[in-house]
Amino acid sequence: MVKDIFNRIYLFLIFVFLYAPIAVLIIFSFNNSKSRANWNGFTLKWYLQLFKDPDIKKALYYTVIIAIISSIISTIIGTAAAIGIHNMSKWKKTLVMNITYLPILNPDIVTGISLMILFIFFKVRLGFVSMLLAHITFNIPYVILSVMPKLKQLNKHLYEAALDLGATPAYAFFKVIIPEIMPGIITGALLAFTLSLDDFVISFFTAGSGVTNLSITIYSMARRGVNPTINALSTLMFLCVLILLFIVNKRTSKDANE
Amino acid sequence: MKKWNLAAFLLILLTVLGISGCGQQNKVVLNVYNWGDYIDESVIEDFEKQYNIKVNYETFATNEDMYVKIKSGGTDYDVIFPSEYMIEKMINENLLQKLDFSNIPNYALIDDQFKNLDYDPNNEYSVPYMWGTVGILYNKTMVDDPVDSWDILWNEKYAGQIFMLDSQRESIGVALQKLGYSLNTRDVNELQQAKQALIEQKPLVLAYVGDEVKDKMIGGEAALAVVWSGDAIYCKRENPDLEYVIPKEGSNYWFDAMAIPVTSKHKKEAEMFINYLCETEVALKNTDYIGYSTPHAKAKEMLSEELKNDRAAYPLPEDIARCEVYKDLGDFVTEFDKVWTEIMAQ
């Protein structure tokens, strides 16, 4: 009984620490004053300003577009790579997997600067394309690592069985292998999407004239003061993600029931 | 399901092509690189309308971030806003273009006080945008000693009530000036003494902070803080108990100025933009929005009496006489880095 209460308090504290900052941010997105120290009454003006601010709108646009495109492309490349690696011989597989781990263990700043130097070396102008390529690059290993376990669980004979029953290799691949590893692919895609959304360091070095994302815009406000419109934006993004999660959860629980 | 995926993918692809297509218009695109939240955005729109030029406005957080982007050569910014020591460094490294002042007639409106300064001695490369000082912001209800010297930041009475800036040049500079040395010292011995002073002070310091110092001081979390003058003006407006002082030992006197990097492809339009920002109305709008002090003589005249006579925003000549402008330290900056790391590691 005592242990039970203790568990609950512990859990409660964890959630307080996780969500208190977000709650404060949401509350202060309605604050009339620019300062976080004074509460000057309720207002929606930061939301209005948010929709008028061309900088934040532009940054949001690039953040979302890059996250979507880079997660789709890196999911395709990463899944194909994972299948290829899975079918390699033992020592080759170990070697390639170690190379895959490297970019993950590497500090972001090293990846960011080396990509910047690479782009400049090949005379790629820093901008949308360079930032997109950078995001695809750092997303791929995460996709490979989330697809690999699903491939390991896969029954080796499933694919052969499909061929025996008359499927062409391509048909067997799309109708048998892909659905089997789908959970891994979706995890990889979601992971890639979120990583791309909040990446700052690599984006900073590979973005160029005309293109910024939200993390760069917010970071550059750090010295002069973060504008409360960012609170409004964060509140909206938090709500979107929350709603999205509810929908996904509902769908999966429906699937489970069926 | 699969068809839907394909449609979505095509849609995205088209959007991307759309973006890359945008640049093909014959309108000149000007890439402006400024500090975050450092301009009244409506000014940019007005400029775009008036001159039929598209402005790509981007922001950075520190001089060093900006420097890396320019130095790497992968970008083509047309107008940048570095601080004085960075201008000096960039001039030395041939990263800035000489300005054609016949395209910037409004330069005449800049106060003479801000011309021919050390970082750009012949006024060839830069036009001042904003300026200010570093000083002590204190809460009158919490401090009963007179605040006129950096020494008060070493007073044990205020242990745990002091905020220092998490910025190496500012904080080491405070210690150097307290000891009576120059901010721009290249003497290792003097630097070591400053280090000792800061280590000694560390137990009294509540935190080394950045932007959040403003909210903390407004909220009355501490008695004393080292701040930039623009932040001090903002804090004073929010909480009348606060006061700002430039200590008698002197302080840092800084400028952010506009310049054109060598990589710029639209020099003439960039000069038009700089000239536009020097128009009285525009300078006034920006000062009003940012809250820092303007070097624009006419715009200053048009400010409210209260602000014009505020010693925090527009210090008296004798205050400024004691202040020093940062110089580019060249390779000696590694010594500052080392000392700062040692202080932080204590």
PDB file of N, CA and C in Angstrom, chain B residues 55 119 144 152 203 215:
ATOM      1  N   VAL B  55      13.612  40.939 -50.439  1.00  0.00           N
ATOM      2  CA  VAL B  55      14.602  40.787 -49.374  1.00  0.00           C
ATOM      3  C   VAL B  55      14.456  39.418 -48.721  1.00  0.00           C
ATOM      4  N   TYR B 119      37.762  50.870 -35.263  1.00  0.00           N
ATOM      5  CA  TYR B 119      37.592  49.618 -36.005  1.00  0.00           C
ATOM      6  C   TYR B 119      37.542  49.839 -37.508  1.00  0.00           C
ATOM      7  N   ASP B 144      21.706  48.771  -0.932  1.00  0.00           N
ATOM      8  CA  ASP B 144      21.728  50.056  -0.230  1.00  0.00           C
ATOM      9  C   ASP B 144      23.074  50.782  -0.337  1.00  0.00           C
ATOM     10  N   ILE B 152      31.439  46.458  -6.559  1.00  0.00           N
ATOM     11  CA  ILE B 152      30.261  45.991  -5.849  1.00  0.00           C
ATOM     12  C   ILE B 152      29.915  44.545  -6.214  1.00  0.00           C
ATOM     13  N   PRO B 203      31.902  32.247  -6.032  1.00  0.00           N
ATOM     14  CA  PRO B 203      30.934  31.832  -5.007  1.00  0.00           C
ATOM     15  C   PRO B 203      29.800  32.848  -4.800  1.00  0.00           C
ATOM     16  N   ASP B 215      14.384  38.763 -17.712  1.00  0.00           N
ATOM     17  CA  ASP B 215      13.202  38.328 -16.963  1.00  0.00           C
ATOM     18  C   ASP B 215      13.528  38.159 -15.499  1.00  0.00           C
TER      19      ASP B 215
END
